[in-house]
Each structure stands twice: as structure tokens, then as C-alpha cells.
């Protein structure tokens, strides 16, 4: 007989255990193999634990939303000429190129800290290494590929989380060390991207390329509006909203 504390993350977050062979979990939230469920569902505490992981599910949906919005925005930016991509504009960072590079390098900065903590490793001794180049990418195509890879890392990270562990501290060795919980650091990372994507969106509105809609991700009735993007990203609605 398995103890729920020993298998919680494997059951909740490892999709290799899901699928047609699975059986529905509490409130239809997860799929579990039959061998794992025979004894576990006798424990009300286990059922309450699963219900408590809705925050981790939401955090994961935010990571998917983040990747989707970047995909749409960078696809639109890819239609700009190199001169338009690098043209001086009115914003916090003066070009579309510089703003998109800032989003990416900050992603690397925070992802490194989050991944190190999850692996049980010490914080990066030189966290500022990710900012050695202000603009490591000078064309949209290579920047988009790098952002896509970073977004995939963030999704993979979030899919491994459980609600019970979101309060664990993550340390970044800035000049004055930063210590935040997993939940707070992820919330900041999502907000940082939203903030600067909005600036790119506004700058794009001043070009010949129409800025894309970025608010059609969460509503079930708008699935058709994102279907083409999901196909390009290799996702399905079930990947994000389905049982885990």
C-alpha cells in the first residue's frame, strides 16, 4: 500500500500515468492507474490533498498562457523588417528588439533560480551572468526560438509543482540576496512578462503590422480563436485544462 505523501507528485504531475488506462480521481481532477487507486481512495485526506492542488494547476495554466502570448506576439514581430524591428520608439526600452531581449534574459535569470531550487542545488554564484549581453539576439527569428525554448522550460517546471510546496523559499544571490517563495517568484515572472509584452504590443501598434489579440486564452468559448496557435505549438485544450 502506498502512502499518499510518498507518491503525491508522481500521481498528480506525471502525465505518463494518465490516459485511457487511468481511472478518474477525486472530482475528475486526475487520472491514476488502477494499481495506484485501489488503496488510496480509502483515505479522505488524500482526496483533500488533490483538491488542494488547484493553485498549482492555475500556475501551470499561467505558464501555458505566457508561452501562447509570446508565440502570438513574436509571430507578429517576425513580419517586421529588420529596420522596423530595431527602430527607435517611445517606450521604457527604446526598441522592440531591446524589449523582447529584456523579457528573455529576465526569464533566464528567474528560471535558473527556480530550477536550481527544485533540483536541490545551491543558488547560482553569479546570477548576473544572464545579463552580460543586454541584447543577445539581433533578429526576431532566433530570438523567437530562444523564447520558445525558455517558455517550454517554464511549463515543464510548473508541471512538477504541488500546492504544498509552493511556499518553499527560492534564493537569488543578488548584491542583496533575494529570497521569495516559489509562488511569489513565479507570480513576479508572469507579471514581468505581461508588463513588457504590453510595451511591445503598444510599439507594434505604431507599425504597419497589427498587434495580435492576447486575451483569448482562458475562456472555454474562445477555444476556436486559439486553435491555430495551439496546433502550431503542438498543444491541445486537454493538455492545459484536462485531468492531471
mmCIF file of N, CA, C and O in Angstrom, residues 10-25 28-34 37 159 238-239 242-244:
data_model
loop_
_atom_site.group_PDB
_atom_site.id
_atom_site.type_symbol
_atom_site.label_atom_id
_atom_site.label_comp_id
_atom_site.label_asym_id
_atom_site.label_seq_id
_atom_site.Cartn_x
_atom_site.Cartn_y
_atom_site.Cartn_z
ATOM 1 N N UNK A 10 4.206 12.366 -8.085
ATOM 2 C CA UNK A 10 4.223 11.454 -9.227
ATOM 3 C C UNK A 10 2.819 11.227 -9.735
ATOM 4 O O UNK A 10 2.567 11.181 -10.938
ATOM 5 N N UNK A 11 1.867 11.096 -8.825
ATOM 6 C CA UNK A 11 0.482 10.858 -9.227
ATOM 7 C C UNK A 11 -0.128 12.096 -9.854
ATOM 8 O O UNK A 11 -0.756 12.041 -10.904
ATOM 9 N N UNK A 12 0.098 13.244 -9.244
ATOM 10 C CA UNK A 12 -0.572 14.444 -9.702
ATOM 11 C C UNK A 12 0.048 15.046 -10.945
ATOM 12 O O UNK A 12 -0.655 15.626 -11.759
ATOM 13 N N UNK A 13 1.367 14.887 -11.106
ATOM 14 C CA UNK A 13 2.034 15.686 -12.105
ATOM 15 C C UNK A 13 2.711 14.900 -13.220
ATOM 16 O O UNK A 13 3.184 15.477 -14.171
ATOM 17 N N UNK A 14 2.791 13.603 -13.127
ATOM 18 C CA UNK A 14 3.443 12.823 -14.168
ATOM 19 C C UNK A 14 2.391 12.329 -15.144
ATOM 20 O O UNK A 14 1.662 11.390 -14.876
ATOM 21 N N UNK A 15 2.323 12.979 -16.309
ATOM 22 C CA UNK A 15 1.282 12.638 -17.267
ATOM 23 C C UNK A 15 1.466 11.271 -17.887
ATOM 24 O O UNK A 15 0.584 10.783 -18.591
ATOM 25 N N UNK A 16 2.624 10.644 -17.672
ATOM 26 C CA UNK A 16 2.809 9.302 -18.206
ATOM 27 C C UNK A 16 1.870 8.314 -17.523
ATOM 28 O O UNK A 16 1.641 7.219 -18.024
ATOM 29 N N UNK A 17 1.311 8.694 -16.364
ATOM 30 C CA UNK A 17 0.376 7.834 -15.669
ATOM 31 C C UNK A 17 -1.066 8.081 -16.115
ATOM 32 O O UNK A 17 -1.981 7.447 -15.630
ATOM 33 N N UNK A 18 -1.267 9.065 -16.987
ATOM 34 C CA UNK A 18 -2.627 9.398 -17.382
ATOM 35 C C UNK A 18 -2.973 8.735 -18.712
ATOM 36 O O UNK A 18 -2.143 8.194 -19.399
ATOM 37 N N UNK A 19 -4.264 8.826 -19.075
ATOM 38 C CA UNK A 19 -4.681 8.311 -20.361
ATOM 39 C C UNK A 19 -5.824 7.337 -20.241
ATOM 40 O O UNK A 19 -6.490 7.246 -19.222
ATOM 41 N N UNK A 20 -6.051 6.591 -21.315
ATOM 42 C CA UNK A 20 -7.203 5.697 -21.352
ATOM 43 C C UNK A 20 -7.152 4.634 -20.281
ATOM 44 O O UNK A 20 -8.188 4.147 -19.812
ATOM 45 N N UNK A 21 -5.944 4.258 -19.866
ATOM 46 C CA UNK A 21 -5.827 3.212 -18.859
ATOM 47 C C UNK A 21 -6.073 3.730 -17.449
ATOM 48 O O UNK A 21 -6.164 2.962 -16.501
ATOM 49 N N UNK A 22 -6.143 5.067 -17.311
ATOM 50 C CA UNK A 22 -6.334 5.640 -15.991
ATOM 51 C C UNK A 22 -7.768 5.557 -15.532
ATOM 52 O O UNK A 22 -8.675 5.235 -16.279
ATOM 53 N N UNK A 23 -7.972 5.892 -14.277
ATOM 54 C CA UNK A 23 -9.321 5.993 -13.741
ATOM 55 C C UNK A 23 -9.482 7.366 -13.154
ATOM 56 O O UNK A 23 -8.526 7.985 -12.704
ATOM 57 N N UNK A 24 -10.711 7.883 -13.169
ATOM 58 C CA UNK A 24 -10.946 9.251 -12.734
ATOM 59 C C UNK A 24 -10.654 9.393 -11.248
ATOM 60 O O UNK A 24 -11.039 8.556 -10.439
ATOM 61 N N UNK A 25 -9.967 10.504 -10.895
ATOM 62 C CA UNK A 25 -9.681 10.799 -9.500
ATOM 63 C C UNK A 25 -10.775 11.637 -8.881
ATOM 64 O O UNK A 25 -11.851 11.809 -9.448
ATOM 65 N N UNK A 28 -12.934 14.298 -10.624
ATOM 66 C CA UNK A 28 -12.473 14.256 -12.008
ATOM 67 C C UNK A 28 -11.220 15.051 -12.257
ATOM 68 O O UNK A 28 -10.942 15.443 -13.371
ATOM 69 N N UNK A 29 -10.418 15.307 -11.208
ATOM 70 C CA UNK A 29 -9.250 16.158 -11.376
ATOM 71 C C UNK A 29 -8.054 15.443 -11.971
ATOM 72 O O UNK A 29 -7.243 16.051 -12.641
ATOM 73 N N UNK A 30 -7.875 14.157 -11.680
ATOM 74 C CA UNK A 30 -6.682 13.466 -12.152
ATOM 75 C C UNK A 30 -7.048 12.090 -12.667
ATOM 76 O O UNK A 30 -8.108 11.554 -12.363
ATOM 77 N N UNK A 31 -6.148 11.503 -13.439
ATOM 78 C CA UNK A 31 -6.231 10.104 -13.834
ATOM 79 C C UNK A 31 -5.130 9.339 -13.131
ATOM 80 O O UNK A 31 -3.990 9.786 -13.112
ATOM 81 N N UNK A 32 -5.445 8.192 -12.581
ATOM 82 C CA UNK A 32 -4.457 7.354 -11.928
ATOM 83 C C UNK A 32 -4.561 5.939 -12.454
ATOM 84 O O UNK A 32 -5.644 5.489 -12.803
ATOM 85 N N UNK A 33 -3.438 5.217 -12.503
ATOM 86 C CA UNK A 33 -3.519 3.814 -12.891
ATOM 87 C C UNK A 33 -4.283 3.027 -11.836
ATOM 88 O O UNK A 33 -4.236 3.342 -10.651
ATOM 89 N N UNK A 34 -4.972 2.005 -12.280
ATOM 90 C CA UNK A 34 -5.809 1.231 -11.371
ATOM 91 C C UNK A 34 -5.018 0.713 -10.168
ATOM 92 O O UNK A 34 -5.486 0.728 -9.037
ATOM 93 N N UNK A 37 -4.811 3.195 -7.301
ATOM 94 C CA UNK A 37 -6.001 3.777 -6.708
ATOM 95 C C UNK A 37 -6.733 2.841 -5.764
ATOM 96 O O UNK A 37 -7.546 3.278 -4.974
ATOM 97 N N UNK A 159 4.724 22.232 -14.202
ATOM 98 C CA UNK A 159 4.003 20.970 -14.184
ATOM 99 C C UNK A 159 4.512 20.029 -13.086
ATOM 100 O O UNK A 159 3.845 19.060 -12.745
ATOM 101 N N UNK A 238 -6.874 19.829 -24.009
ATOM 102 C CA UNK A 238 -6.761 18.824 -22.958
ATOM 103 C C UNK A 238 -5.418 18.898 -22.230
ATOM 104 O O UNK A 238 -5.342 18.652 -21.023
ATOM 105 N N UNK A 239 -4.363 19.272 -22.957
ATOM 106 C CA UNK A 239 -3.055 19.397 -22.321
ATOM 107 C C UNK A 239 -3.092 20.390 -21.154
ATOM 108 O O UNK A 239 -2.418 20.191 -20.147
ATOM 109 N N UNK A 242 -7.202 19.638 -19.123
ATOM 110 C CA UNK A 242 -7.652 18.280 -18.836
ATOM 111 C C UNK A 242 -7.221 17.762 -17.480
ATOM 112 O O UNK A 242 -6.537 18.446 -16.703
ATOM 113 N N UNK A 243 -7.592 16.547 -17.220
ATOM 114 C CA UNK A 243 -7.277 15.902 -15.952
ATOM 115 C C UNK A 243 -5.779 15.667 -15.853
ATOM 116 O O UNK A 243 -5.123 15.358 -16.824
ATOM 117 N N UNK A 244 -5.238 15.813 -14.626
ATOM 118 C CA UNK A 244 -3.808 15.620 -14.388
ATOM 119 C C UNK A 244 -3.612 14.605 -13.273
ATOM 120 O O UNK A 244 -4.410 14.468 -12.403
#
